[in-house]
Tab-separated table of C-alpha atoms in Angstrom:
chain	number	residue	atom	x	y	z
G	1	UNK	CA	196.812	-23.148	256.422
G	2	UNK	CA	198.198	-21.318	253.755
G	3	UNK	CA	201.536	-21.029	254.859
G	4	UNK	CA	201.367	-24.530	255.051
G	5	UNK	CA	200.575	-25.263	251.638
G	6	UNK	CA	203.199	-22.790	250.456
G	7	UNK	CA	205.752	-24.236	252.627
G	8	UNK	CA	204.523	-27.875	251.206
G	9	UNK	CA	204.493	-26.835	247.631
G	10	UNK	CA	208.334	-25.458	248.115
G	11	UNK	CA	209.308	-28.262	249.376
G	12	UNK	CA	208.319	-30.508	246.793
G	13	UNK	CA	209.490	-28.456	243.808
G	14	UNK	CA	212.970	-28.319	245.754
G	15	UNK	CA	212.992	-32.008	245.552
G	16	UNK	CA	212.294	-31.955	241.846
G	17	UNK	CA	214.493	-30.348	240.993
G	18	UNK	CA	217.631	-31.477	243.122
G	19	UNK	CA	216.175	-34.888	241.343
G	20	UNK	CA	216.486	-33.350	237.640
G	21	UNK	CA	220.119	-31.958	238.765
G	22	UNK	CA	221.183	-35.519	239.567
G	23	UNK	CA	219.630	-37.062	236.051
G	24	UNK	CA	222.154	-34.516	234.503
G	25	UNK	CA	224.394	-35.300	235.798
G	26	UNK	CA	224.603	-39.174	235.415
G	27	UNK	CA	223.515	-38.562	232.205
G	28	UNK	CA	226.747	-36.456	231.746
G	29	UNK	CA	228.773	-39.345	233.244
G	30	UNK	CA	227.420	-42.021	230.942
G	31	UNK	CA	226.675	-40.737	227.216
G	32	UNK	CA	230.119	-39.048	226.592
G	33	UNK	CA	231.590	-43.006	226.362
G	34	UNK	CA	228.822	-43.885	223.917
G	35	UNK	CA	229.502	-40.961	221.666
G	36	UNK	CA	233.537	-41.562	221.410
G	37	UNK	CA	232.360	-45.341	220.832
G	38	UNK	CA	230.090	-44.486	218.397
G	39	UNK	CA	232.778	-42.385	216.817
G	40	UNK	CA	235.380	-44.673	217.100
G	41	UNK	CA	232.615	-47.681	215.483
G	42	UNK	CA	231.070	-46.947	212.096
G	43	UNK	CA	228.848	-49.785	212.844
G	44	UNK	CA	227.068	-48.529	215.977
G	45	UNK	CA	225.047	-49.467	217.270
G	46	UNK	CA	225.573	-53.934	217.030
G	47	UNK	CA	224.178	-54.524	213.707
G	48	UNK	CA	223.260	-51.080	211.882
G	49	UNK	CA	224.975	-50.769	208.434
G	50	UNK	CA	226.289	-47.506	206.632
G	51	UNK	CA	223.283	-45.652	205.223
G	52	UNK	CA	224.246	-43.967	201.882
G	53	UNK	CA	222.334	-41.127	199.665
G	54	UNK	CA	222.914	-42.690	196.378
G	55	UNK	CA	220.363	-44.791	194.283
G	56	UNK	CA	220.678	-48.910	192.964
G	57	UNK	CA	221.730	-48.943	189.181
G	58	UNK	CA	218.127	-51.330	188.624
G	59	UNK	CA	215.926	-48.473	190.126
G	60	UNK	CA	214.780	-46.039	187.137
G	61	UNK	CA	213.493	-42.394	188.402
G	62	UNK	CA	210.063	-40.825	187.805
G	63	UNK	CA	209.703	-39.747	184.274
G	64	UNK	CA	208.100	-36.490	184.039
G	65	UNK	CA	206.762	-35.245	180.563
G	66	UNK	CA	207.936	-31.999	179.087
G	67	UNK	CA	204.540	-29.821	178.099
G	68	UNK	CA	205.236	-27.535	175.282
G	69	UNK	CA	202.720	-25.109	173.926
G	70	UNK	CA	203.797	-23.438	170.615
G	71	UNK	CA	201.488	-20.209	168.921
G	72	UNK	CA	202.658	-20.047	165.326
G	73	UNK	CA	200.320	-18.078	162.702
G	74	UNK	CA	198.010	-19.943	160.156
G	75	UNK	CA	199.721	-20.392	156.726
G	76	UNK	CA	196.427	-20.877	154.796
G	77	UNK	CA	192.725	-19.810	155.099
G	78	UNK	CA	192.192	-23.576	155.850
G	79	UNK	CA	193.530	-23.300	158.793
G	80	UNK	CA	191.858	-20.042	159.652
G	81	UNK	CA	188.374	-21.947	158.890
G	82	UNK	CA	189.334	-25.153	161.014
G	83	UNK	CA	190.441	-22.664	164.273
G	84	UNK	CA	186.865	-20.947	163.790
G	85	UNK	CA	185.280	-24.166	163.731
G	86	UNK	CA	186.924	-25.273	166.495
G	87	UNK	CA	186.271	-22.436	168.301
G	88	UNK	CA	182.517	-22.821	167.251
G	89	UNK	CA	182.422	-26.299	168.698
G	90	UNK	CA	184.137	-25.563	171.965
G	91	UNK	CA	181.389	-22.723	172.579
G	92	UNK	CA	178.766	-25.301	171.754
G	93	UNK	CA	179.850	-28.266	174.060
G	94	UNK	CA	179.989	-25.161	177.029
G	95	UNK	CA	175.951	-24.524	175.902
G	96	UNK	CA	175.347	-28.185	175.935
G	97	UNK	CA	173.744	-28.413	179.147
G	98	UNK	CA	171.102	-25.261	177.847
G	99	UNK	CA	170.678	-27.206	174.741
G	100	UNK	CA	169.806	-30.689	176.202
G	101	UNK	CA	167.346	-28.182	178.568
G	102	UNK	CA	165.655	-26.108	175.875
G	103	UNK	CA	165.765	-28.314	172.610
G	104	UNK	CA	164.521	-31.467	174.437
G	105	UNK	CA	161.271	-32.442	176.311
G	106	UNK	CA	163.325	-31.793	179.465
G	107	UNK	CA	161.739	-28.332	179.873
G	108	UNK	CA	157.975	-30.064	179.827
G	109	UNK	CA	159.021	-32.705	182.111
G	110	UNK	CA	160.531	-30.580	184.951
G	111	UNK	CA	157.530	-28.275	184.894
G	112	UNK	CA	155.053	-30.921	185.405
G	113	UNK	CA	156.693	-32.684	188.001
G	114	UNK	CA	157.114	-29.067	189.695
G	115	UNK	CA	153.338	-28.379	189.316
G	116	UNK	CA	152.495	-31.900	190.907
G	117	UNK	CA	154.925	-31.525	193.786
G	118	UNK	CA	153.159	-27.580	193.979
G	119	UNK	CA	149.829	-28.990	193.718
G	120	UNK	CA	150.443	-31.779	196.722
G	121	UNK	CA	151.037	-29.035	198.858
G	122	UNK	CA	155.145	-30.146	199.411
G	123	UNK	CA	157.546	-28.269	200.645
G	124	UNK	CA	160.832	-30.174	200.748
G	125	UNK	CA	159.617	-33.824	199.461
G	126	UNK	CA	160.720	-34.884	196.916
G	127	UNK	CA	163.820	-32.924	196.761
G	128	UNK	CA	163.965	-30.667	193.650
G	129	UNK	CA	167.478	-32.664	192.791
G	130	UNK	CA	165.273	-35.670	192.668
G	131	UNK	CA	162.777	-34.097	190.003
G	132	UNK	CA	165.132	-32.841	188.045
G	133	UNK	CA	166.748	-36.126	187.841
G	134	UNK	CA	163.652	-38.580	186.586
G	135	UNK	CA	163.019	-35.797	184.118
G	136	UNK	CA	166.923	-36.265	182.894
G	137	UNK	CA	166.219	-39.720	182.640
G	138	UNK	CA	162.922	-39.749	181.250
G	139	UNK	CA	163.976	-37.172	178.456
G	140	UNK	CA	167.173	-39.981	178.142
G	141	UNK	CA	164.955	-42.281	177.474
G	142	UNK	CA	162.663	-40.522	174.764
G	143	UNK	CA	165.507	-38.705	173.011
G	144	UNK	CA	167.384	-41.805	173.264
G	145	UNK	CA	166.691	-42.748	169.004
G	146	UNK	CA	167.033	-38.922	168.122
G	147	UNK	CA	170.400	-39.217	169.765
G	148	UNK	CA	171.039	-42.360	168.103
G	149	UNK	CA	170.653	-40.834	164.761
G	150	UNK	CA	172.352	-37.704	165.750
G	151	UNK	CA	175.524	-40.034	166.650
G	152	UNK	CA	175.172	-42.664	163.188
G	153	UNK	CA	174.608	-39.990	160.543
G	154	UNK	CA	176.809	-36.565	162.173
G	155	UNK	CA	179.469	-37.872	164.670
G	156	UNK	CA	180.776	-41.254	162.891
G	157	UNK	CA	181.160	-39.512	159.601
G	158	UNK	CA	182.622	-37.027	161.149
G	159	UNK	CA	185.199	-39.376	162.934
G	160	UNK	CA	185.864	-41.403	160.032
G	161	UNK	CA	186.946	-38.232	158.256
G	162	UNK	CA	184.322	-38.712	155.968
G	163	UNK	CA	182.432	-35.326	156.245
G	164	UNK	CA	183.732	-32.274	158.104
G	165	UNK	CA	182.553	-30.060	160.889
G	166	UNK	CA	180.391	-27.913	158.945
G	167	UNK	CA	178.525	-31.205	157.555
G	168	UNK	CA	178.464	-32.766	160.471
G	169	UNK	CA	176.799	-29.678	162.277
G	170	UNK	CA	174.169	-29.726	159.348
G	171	UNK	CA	174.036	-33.583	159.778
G	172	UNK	CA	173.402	-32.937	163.354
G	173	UNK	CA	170.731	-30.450	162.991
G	174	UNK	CA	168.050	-32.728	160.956
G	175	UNK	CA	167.289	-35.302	164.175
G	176	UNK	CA	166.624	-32.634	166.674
G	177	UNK	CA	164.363	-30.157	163.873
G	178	UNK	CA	162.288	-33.187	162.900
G	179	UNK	CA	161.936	-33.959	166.947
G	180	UNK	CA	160.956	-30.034	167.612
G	181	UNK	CA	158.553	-29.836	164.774
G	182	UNK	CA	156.936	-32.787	165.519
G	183	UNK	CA	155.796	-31.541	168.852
G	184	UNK	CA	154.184	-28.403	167.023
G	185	UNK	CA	152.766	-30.300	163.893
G	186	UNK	CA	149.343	-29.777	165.746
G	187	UNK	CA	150.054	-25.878	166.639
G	188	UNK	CA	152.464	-23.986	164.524
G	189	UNK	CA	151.171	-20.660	165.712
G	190	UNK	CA	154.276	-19.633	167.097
G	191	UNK	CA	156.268	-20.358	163.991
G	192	UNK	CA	153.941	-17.925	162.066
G	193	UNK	CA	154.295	-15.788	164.720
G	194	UNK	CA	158.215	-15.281	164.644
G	195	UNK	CA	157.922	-15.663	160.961
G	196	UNK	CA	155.803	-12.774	160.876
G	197	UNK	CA	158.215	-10.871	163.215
G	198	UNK	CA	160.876	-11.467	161.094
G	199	UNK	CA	159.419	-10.156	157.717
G	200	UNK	CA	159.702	-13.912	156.631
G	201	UNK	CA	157.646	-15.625	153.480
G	202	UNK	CA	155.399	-18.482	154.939
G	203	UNK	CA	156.698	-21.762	154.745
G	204	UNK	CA	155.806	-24.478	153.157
G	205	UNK	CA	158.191	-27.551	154.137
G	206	UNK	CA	159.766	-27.944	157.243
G	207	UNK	CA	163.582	-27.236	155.223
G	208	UNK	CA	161.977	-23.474	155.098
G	209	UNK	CA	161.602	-22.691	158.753
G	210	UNK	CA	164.996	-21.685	159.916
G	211	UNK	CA	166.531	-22.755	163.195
G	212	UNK	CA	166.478	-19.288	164.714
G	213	UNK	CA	162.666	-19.502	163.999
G	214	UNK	CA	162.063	-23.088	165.375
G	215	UNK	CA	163.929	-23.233	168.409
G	216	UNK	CA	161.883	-19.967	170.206
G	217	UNK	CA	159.083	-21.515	169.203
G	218	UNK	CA	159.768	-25.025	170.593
G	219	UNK	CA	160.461	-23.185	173.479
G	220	UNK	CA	157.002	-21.276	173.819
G	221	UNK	CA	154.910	-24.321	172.633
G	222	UNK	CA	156.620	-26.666	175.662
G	223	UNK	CA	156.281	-23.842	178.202
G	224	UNK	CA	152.899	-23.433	177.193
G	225	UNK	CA	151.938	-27.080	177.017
G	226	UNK	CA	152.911	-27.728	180.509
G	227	UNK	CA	151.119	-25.359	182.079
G	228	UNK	CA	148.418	-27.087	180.660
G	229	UNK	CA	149.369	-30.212	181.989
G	230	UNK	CA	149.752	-28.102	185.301
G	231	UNK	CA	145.800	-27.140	185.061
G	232	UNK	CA	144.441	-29.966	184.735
G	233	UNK	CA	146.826	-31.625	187.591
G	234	UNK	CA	145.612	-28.402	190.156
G	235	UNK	CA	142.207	-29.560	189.416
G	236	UNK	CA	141.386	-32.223	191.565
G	237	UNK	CA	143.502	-31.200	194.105
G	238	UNK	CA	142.028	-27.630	194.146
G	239	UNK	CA	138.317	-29.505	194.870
G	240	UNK	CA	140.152	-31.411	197.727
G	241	UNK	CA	141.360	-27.925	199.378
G	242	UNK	CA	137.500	-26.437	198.768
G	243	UNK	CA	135.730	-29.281	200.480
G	244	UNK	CA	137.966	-29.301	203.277
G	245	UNK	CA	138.137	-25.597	203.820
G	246	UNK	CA	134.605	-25.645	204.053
G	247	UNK	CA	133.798	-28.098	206.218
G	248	UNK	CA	136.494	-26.574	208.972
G	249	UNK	CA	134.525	-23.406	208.443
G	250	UNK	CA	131.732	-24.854	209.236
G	251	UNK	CA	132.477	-26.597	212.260
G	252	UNK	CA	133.926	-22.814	213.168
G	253	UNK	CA	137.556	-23.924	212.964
G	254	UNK	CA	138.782	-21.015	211.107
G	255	UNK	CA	142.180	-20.868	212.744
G	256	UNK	CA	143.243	-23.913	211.948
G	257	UNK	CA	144.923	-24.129	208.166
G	258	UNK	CA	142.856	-25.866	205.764
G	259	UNK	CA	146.259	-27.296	204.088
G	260	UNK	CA	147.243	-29.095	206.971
G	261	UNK	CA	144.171	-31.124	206.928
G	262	UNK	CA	143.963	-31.954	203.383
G	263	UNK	CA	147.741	-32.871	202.379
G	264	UNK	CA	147.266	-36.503	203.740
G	265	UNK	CA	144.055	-37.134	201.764
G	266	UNK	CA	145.964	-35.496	198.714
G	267	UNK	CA	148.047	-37.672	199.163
G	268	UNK	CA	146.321	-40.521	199.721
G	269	UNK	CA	144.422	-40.309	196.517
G	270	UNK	CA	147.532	-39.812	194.981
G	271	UNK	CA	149.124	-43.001	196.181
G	272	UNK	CA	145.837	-45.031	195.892
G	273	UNK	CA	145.505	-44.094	191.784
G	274	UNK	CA	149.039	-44.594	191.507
G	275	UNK	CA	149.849	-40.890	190.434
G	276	UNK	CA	153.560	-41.442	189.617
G	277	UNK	CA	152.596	-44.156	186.931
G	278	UNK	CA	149.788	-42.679	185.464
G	279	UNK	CA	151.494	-38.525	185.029
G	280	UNK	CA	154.744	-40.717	183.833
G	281	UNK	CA	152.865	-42.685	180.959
G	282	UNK	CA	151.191	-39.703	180.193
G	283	UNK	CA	154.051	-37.283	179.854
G	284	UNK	CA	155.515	-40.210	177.757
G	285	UNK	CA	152.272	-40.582	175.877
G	286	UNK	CA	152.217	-36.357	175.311
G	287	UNK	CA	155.959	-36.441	173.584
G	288	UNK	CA	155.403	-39.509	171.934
G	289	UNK	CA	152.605	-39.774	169.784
């Protein structure tokens, strides 16, 4: 049998090829007239035209901007001041996403709606994107008039040439101090505190607390005013965890996690009070008073 196959298997490929060897050659027969006509005819094939390398006079080429980038040395001090500036407000646009975190009620807003998520007993939902978004947007929306003053009395002046960058950054400070101090007008303990660090004389107006003072001390108060938030939100939860954990141990179900029995009446109480609403008017209500 396989002899027979071999023999079968030569045959055919002698037949292929004895057929290839006879395409060849008609081929060889037939295209050599075609090439001396197409020599012979510009125009070859019937209806083809002359093709040609060379543009229309109406078409105008791509025009393609020269970049030139010259380093000369300042003439003045003026222009040593305005590079420095410059400089100065280049570094502070690359800390602006630090500064809309640490000098807004963004920091507060993010930790509570971590603690609830914590105290719900979630793992993945909601996303921590998603969090972090509503308390961008929420923080938009309460900073939204300090921002408006920020932009009316530093940045239009500023455009208009009517102050320069030094005013405008002094301009700009006034909106977001006022915001800061207002949050600590009930609790200024950690103003005194970095005062008292520093070897500084006690204030009396809020023009005699400087900004390297304030802003650590924004900081503190909103970190610590969260976690309060964060207590009181563990609280009722925590009771939910206690009764449930108890009654499984009493029915002698100690292997089974207490947490997987009482996230879907956490959350259940959380839907049916409406828990979103109520922490979100209440953050509001905390920044806003």
């Amino acid at each position: 049998m396989r002899v027979a196959a071999k023999f079968f298997q030569r045959k055919i490929f002698s037949r292929f090829f004895a057929f290839a060897v006879f395409i060849l050659i008609c081929s060889s027969q037939i295209f050599p007239q075609d090439a001396m006509r197409a020599a012979d005819d510009p125009n070859f094939p019937q209806g083809s035209s002359r093709g040609t390398m060379q543009m229309e006079g109406d078409v105008n080429p791509v025009q393609i901007p020269n970049i030139d980038i010259s380093i000369t040395r300042p003439e003045s001090g003026e222009e040593v001041a305005f590079s420095v500036q410059l400089l100065v407000l280049l570094t502070l646009l690359t800390l602006a996403p630090s500064l809309l975190i640490l000098l807004t009620c963004f920091l507060r807003f993010s930790i509570v709606l971590d603690f609830i998520k914590r105290a719900l007993s979630l793992q993945q939902v909601p996303p921590t994107s998603v969090l972090n978004g509503i308390a961008f947007f929420m923080t938009l929306f309460v900073m939204w008039p300090t921002f408006t003053n920020i932009y009316d009395s530093a940045f239009v002046p500023m455009r208009d040439g009517e102050i320069g960058i030094q005013e405008a950054f002094e301009s700009a400070q006034k909106p977001i101090r006022y915001f800061m101090y207002s949050q600590m007008a009930d609790d200024t303990s950690y103003i005194e505190m970095f005062m008292g660090m520093g070897n500084m004389e006690r204030p009396n107006t809020l023009e005699d607390v400087p900004t390297h003072v304030l802003v650590p001390s924004y900081i503190l108060h909103e970190l610590t005013v969260a976690f309060k938030i964060g207590i009181y939100l563990y609280i009722p939860f925590i009771i939910i965890d206690m009764v449930v954990a108890s009654i499984l141990m009493s029915m002698g179900m100690m292997m089974l996690p207490p947490v997987q029995i009482s996230m879907p009446f956490k959350l259940m109480l959380f839907v049916l009070v409406d828990g979103w609403g109520i922490l979100t008017r209440q953050l509001f209500i905390s920044v806003l008073r």
